[in-house]
mmCIF file of C-alpha atoms in Angstrom:
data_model
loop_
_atom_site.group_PDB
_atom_site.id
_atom_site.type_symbol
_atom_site.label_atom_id
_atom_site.label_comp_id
_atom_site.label_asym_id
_atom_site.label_seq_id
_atom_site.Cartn_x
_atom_site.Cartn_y
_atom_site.Cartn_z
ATOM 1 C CA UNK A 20 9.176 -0.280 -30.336
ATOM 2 C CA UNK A 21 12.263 0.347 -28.650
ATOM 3 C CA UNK A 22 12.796 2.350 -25.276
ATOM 4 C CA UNK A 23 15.225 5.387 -26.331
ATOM 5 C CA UNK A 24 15.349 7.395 -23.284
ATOM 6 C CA UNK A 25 13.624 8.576 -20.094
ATOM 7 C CA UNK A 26 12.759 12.466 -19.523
ATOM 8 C CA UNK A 27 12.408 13.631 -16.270
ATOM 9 C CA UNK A 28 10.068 16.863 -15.952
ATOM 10 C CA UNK A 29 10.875 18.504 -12.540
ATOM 11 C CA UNK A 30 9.561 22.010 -10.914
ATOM 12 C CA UNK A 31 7.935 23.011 -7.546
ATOM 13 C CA UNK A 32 4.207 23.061 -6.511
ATOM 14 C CA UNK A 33 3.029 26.117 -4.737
ATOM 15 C CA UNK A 34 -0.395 26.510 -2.935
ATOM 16 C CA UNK A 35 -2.145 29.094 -3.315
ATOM 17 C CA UNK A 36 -4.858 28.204 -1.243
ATOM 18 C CA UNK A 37 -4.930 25.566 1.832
ATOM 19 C CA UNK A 38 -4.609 22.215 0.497
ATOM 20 C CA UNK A 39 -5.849 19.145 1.697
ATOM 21 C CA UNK A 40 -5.462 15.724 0.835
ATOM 22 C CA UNK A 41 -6.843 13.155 3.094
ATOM 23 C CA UNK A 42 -5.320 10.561 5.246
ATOM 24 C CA UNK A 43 -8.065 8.204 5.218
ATOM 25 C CA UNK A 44 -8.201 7.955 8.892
ATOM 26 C CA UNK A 45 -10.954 6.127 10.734
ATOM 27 C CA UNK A 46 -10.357 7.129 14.392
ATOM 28 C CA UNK A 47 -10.450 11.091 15.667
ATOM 29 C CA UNK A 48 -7.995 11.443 18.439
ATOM 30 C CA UNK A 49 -8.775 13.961 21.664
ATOM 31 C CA UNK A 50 -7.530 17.074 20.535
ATOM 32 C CA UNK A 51 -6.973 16.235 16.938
ATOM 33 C CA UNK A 52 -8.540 17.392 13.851
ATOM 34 C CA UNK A 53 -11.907 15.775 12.214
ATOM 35 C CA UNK A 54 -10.399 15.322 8.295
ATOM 36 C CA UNK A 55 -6.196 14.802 9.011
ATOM 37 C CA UNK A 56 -4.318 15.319 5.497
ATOM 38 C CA UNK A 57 -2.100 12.245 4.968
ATOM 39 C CA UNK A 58 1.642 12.545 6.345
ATOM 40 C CA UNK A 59 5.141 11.039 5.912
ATOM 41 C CA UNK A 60 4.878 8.476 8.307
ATOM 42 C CA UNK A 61 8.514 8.928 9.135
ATOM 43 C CA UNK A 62 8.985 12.549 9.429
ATOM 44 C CA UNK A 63 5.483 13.166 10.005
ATOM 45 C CA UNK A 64 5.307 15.888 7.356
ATOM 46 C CA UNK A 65 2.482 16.395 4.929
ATOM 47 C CA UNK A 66 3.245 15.542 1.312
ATOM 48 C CA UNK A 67 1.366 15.128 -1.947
ATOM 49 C CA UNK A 68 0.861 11.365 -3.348
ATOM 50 C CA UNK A 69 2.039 10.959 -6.727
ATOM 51 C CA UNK A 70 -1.208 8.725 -7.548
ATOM 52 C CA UNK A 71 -3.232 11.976 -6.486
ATOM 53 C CA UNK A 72 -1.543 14.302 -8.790
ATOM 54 C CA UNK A 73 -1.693 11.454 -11.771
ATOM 55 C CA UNK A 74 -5.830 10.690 -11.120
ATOM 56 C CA UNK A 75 -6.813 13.740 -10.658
ATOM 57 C CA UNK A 76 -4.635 15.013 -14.776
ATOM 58 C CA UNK A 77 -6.116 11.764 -15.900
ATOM 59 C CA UNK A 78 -9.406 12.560 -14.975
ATOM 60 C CA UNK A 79 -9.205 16.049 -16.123
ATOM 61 C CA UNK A 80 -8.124 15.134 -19.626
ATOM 62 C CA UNK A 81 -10.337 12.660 -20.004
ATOM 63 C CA UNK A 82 -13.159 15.291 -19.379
ATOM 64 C CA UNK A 83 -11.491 17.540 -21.573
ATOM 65 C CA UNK A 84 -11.231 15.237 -24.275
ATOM 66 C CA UNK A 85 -14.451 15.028 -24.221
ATOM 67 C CA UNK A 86 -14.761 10.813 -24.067
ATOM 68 C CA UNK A 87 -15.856 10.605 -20.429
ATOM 69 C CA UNK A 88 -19.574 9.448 -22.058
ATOM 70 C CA UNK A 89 -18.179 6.778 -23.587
ATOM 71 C CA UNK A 90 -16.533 5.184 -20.629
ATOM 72 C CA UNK A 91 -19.389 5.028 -18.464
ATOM 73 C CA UNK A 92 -17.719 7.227 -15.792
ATOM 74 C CA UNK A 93 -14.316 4.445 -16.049
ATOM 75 C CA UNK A 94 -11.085 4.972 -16.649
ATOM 76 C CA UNK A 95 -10.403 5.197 -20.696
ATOM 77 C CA UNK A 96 -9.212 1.346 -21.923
ATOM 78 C CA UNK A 97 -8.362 0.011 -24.679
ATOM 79 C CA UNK A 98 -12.281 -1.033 -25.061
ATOM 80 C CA UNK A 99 -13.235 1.784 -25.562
ATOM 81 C CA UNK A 100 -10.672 3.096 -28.501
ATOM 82 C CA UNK A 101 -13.291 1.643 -31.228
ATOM 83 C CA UNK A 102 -16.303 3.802 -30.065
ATOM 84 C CA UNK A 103 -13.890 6.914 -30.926
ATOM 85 C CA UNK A 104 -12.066 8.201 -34.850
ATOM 86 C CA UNK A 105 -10.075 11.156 -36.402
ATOM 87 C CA UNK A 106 -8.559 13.529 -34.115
ATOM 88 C CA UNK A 107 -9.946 12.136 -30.930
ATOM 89 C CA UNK A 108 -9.028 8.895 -31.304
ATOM 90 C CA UNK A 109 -5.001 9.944 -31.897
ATOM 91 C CA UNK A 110 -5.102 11.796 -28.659
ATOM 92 C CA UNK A 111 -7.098 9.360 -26.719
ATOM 93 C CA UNK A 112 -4.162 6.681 -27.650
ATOM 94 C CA UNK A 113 -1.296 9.288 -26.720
ATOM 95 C CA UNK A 114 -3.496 9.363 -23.449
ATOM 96 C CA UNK A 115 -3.205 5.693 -22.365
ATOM 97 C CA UNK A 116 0.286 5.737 -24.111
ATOM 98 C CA UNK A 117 0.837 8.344 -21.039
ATOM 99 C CA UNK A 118 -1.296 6.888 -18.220
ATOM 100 C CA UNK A 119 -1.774 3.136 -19.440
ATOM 101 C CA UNK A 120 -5.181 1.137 -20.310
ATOM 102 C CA UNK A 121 -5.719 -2.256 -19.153
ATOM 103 C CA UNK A 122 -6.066 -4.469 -22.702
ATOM 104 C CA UNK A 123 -9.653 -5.591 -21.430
ATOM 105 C CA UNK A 124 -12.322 -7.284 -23.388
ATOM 106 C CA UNK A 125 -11.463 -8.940 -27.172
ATOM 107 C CA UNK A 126 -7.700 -7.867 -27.245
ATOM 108 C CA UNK A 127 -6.809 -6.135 -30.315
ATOM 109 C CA UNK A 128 -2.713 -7.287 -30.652
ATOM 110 C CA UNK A 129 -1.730 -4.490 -32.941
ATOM 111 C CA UNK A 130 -2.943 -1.829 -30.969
ATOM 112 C CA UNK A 131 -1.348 -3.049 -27.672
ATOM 113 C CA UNK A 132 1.832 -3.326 -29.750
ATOM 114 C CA UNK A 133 1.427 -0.053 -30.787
ATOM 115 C CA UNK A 134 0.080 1.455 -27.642
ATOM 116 C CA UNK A 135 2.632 0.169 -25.510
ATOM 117 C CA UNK A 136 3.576 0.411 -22.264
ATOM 118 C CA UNK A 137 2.582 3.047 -20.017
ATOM 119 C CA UNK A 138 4.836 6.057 -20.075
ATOM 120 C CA UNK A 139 4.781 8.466 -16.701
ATOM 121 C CA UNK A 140 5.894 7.812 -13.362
ATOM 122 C CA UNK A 141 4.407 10.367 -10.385
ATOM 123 C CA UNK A 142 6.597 10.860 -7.808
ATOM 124 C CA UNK A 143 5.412 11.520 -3.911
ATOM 125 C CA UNK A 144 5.834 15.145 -3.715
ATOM 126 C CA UNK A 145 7.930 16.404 -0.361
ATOM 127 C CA UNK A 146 7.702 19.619 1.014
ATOM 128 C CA UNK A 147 10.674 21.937 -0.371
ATOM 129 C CA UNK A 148 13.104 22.110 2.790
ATOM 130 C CA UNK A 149 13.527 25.663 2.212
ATOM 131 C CA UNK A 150 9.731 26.359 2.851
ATOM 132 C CA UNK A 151 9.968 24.199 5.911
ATOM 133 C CA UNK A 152 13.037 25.741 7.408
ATOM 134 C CA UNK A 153 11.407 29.211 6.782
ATOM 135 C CA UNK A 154 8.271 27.747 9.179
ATOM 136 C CA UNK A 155 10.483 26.417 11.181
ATOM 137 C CA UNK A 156 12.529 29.986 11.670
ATOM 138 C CA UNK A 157 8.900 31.671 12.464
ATOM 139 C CA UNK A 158 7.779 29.212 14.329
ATOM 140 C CA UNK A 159 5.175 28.351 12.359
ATOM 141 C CA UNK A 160 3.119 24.991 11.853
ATOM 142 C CA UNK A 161 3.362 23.310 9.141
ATOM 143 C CA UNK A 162 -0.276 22.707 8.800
ATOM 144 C CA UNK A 163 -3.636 24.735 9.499
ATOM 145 C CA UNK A 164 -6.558 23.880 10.811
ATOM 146 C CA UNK A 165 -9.788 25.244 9.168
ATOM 147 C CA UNK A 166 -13.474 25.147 10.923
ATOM 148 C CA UNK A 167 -16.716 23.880 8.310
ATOM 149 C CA UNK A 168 -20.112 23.954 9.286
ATOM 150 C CA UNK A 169 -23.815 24.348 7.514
ATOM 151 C CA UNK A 170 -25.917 27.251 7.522
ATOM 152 C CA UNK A 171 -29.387 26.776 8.524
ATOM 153 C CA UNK A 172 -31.164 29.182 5.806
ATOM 154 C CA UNK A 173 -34.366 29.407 8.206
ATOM 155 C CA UNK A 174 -32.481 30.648 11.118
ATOM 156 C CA UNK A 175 -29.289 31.873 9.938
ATOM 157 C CA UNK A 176 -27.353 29.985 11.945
ATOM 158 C CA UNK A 177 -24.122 27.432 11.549
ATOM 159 C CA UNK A 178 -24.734 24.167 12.551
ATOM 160 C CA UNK A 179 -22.588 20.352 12.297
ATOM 161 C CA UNK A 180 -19.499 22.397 13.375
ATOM 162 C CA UNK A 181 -16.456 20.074 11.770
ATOM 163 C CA UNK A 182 -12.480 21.161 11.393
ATOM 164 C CA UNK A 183 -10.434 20.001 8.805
ATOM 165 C CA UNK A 184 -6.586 19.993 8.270
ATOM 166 C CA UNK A 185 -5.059 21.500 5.473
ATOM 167 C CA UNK A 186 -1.476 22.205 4.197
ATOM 168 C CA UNK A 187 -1.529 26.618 4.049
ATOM 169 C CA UNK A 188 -1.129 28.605 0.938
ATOM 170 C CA UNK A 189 2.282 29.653 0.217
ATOM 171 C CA UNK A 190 3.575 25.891 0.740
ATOM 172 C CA UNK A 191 5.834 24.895 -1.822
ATOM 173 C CA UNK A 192 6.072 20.844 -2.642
ATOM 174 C CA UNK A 193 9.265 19.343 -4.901
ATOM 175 C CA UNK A 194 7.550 17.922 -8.295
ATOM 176 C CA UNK A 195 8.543 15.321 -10.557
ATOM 177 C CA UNK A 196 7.376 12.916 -12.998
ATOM 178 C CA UNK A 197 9.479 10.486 -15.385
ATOM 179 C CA UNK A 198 8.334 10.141 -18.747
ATOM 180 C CA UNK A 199 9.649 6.639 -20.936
ATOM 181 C CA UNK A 200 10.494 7.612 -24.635
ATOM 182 C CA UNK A 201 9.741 5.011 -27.169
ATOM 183 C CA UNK A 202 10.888 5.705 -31.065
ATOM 184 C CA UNK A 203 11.855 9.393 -30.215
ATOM 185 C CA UNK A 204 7.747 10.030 -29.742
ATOM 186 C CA UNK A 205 6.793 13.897 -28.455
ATOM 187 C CA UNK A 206 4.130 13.453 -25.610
ATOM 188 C CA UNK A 207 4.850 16.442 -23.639
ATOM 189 C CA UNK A 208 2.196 18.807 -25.271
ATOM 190 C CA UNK A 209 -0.533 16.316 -23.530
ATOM 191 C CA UNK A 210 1.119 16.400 -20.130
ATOM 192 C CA UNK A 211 1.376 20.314 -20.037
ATOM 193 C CA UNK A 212 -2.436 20.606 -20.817
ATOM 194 C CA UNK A 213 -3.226 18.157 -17.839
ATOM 195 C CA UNK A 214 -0.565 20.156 -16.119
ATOM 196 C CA UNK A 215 -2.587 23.143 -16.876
ATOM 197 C CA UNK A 216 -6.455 21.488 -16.531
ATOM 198 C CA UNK A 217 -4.573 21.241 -12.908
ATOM 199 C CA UNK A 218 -3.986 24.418 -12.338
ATOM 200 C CA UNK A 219 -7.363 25.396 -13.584
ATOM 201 C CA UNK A 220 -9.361 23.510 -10.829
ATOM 202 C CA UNK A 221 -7.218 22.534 -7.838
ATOM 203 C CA UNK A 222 -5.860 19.617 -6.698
ATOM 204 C CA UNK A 223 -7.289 17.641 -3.597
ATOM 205 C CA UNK A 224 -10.738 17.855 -1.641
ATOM 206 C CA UNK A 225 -13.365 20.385 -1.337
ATOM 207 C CA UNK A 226 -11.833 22.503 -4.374
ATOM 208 C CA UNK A 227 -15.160 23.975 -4.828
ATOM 209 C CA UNK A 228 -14.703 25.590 -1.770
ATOM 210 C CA UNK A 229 -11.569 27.497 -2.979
ATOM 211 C CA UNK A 230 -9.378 24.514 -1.591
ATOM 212 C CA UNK A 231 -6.392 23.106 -3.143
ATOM 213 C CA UNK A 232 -5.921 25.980 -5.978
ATOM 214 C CA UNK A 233 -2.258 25.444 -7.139
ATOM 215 C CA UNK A 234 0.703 26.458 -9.639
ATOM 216 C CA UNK A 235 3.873 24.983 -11.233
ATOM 217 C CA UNK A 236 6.942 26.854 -10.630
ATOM 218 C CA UNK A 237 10.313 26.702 -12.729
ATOM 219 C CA UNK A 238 9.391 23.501 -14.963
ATOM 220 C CA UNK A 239 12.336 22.038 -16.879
ATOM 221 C CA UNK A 240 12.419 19.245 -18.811
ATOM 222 C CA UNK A 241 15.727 17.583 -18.658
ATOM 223 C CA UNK A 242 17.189 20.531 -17.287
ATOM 224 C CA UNK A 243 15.467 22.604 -19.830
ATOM 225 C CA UNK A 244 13.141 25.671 -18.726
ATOM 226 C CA UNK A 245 9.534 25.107 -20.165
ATOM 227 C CA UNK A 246 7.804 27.209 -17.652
ATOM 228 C CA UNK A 247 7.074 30.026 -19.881
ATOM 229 C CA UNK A 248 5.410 27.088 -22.853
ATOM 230 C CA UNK A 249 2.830 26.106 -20.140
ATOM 231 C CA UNK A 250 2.430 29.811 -19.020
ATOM 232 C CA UNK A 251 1.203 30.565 -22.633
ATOM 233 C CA UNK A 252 -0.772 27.548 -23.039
ATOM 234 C CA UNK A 253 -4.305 28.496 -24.795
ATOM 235 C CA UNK A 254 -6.529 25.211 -24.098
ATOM 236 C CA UNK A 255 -8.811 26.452 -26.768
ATOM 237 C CA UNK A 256 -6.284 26.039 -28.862
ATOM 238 C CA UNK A 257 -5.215 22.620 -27.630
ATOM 239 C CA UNK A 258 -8.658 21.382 -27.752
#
């Protein structure tokens, strides 16, 4: 196996509905918000973690490959390879190939040394400059904060009151991943479905609640536009 290049698959992020991705604070400051989305700690603006982006494809694939019921609800492994055949099995290796699979339980030495190491590499995703200097010019905040509460079906009325932070719709984020090319392998096809499954569902918390819905914007791979291949992306057809 030999390391032939690196492809770097860049494009924007844009919200189109309030995104938020939490900070994982424990205290709530006078004034502040509940549920705080997680900021640069340096310029204090909100940003997307790479490792959010890559669990939440991961999991989506996973799901869509349908071998979530093997796994027990874990991440797919290398254990779990011999409970799978045919078709599956090919993409659920080009899967770990992508995201990695610890070699757990009785190691199997060929198919490490043909699995490899683990190709992507998620990049923290900044806001676009342009969209900030455009907030910035109206005066605007660069985050939102949105009120929560339960409805009491008996009396109709809202009760546990709570606010949450979230990044507005219309944000645009700076995207890119790094892929590691071994033997001239094509894995791309897998990473536009999970960039697709993304799109599908949202991205962050409460996305049942209409949170966190997203698209890619002007994807090129090496420099090369590939927005329009994961704009005419049939997942019944990927399946």
């Amino acid at each position: 196996m030999q390391l032939t290049h690196i492809q770097k698959l860049t494009g924007q992020i844009e919200l189109l509905s309030g995104l938020h991705i939490g900070s994982g604070n424990t205290e709530i400051h006078i004034g502040g918000t509940d549920n705080p989305v997680i900021k640069n700690p340096i310029t204090q603006e909100p940003y997307i973690p790479g490792s959010s982006i890559k669990g939440k494809i991961r999991s989506l694939l996973e799901w869509h490959l349908g071998v979530v019921g093997h796994t027990d609800g874990q991440p797919l492994s290398f254990r779990h390879l011999k409970k799978l055949d045919g078709n599956v099995l090919d993409k659920a290796k080009a899967l770990i190939k992508l995201f990695g699979g610890a070699p757990d339980g009785e190691i199997d030495e060929t198919l490490v040394k043909e699995i490899g190491p683990t190709r992507l590499s998620f990049w923290d995703c900044s806001l676009d400059p342009q969209w900030v200097k455009e907030m910035d010019a109206k005066n605007l905040l660069l985050t939102e904060t949105k009120m929560e509460n339960m409805i009491d079906r008996i009396r109709g009325t809202a009760e546990h009151p709570r606010n949450t932070e979230r990044v507005p719709a219309s944000a645009k984020f700076d995207f890119k991943l790094t892929i590691r090319v071994h033997d001239h392998e094509d894995l791309t096809d897998t990473i536009l479905v999970g960039l697709k499954l993304l799109e599908l569902t949202g991205l962050g918390g409460s996305g049942s609640r209409g949170y966190g819905k997203i698209a890619f914007r002007d994807l090129r791979l090496d420099g090369q536009d590939i927005q329009a291949k994961l704009d005419r992306l049939n997942l019944q057809e990927a399946a």
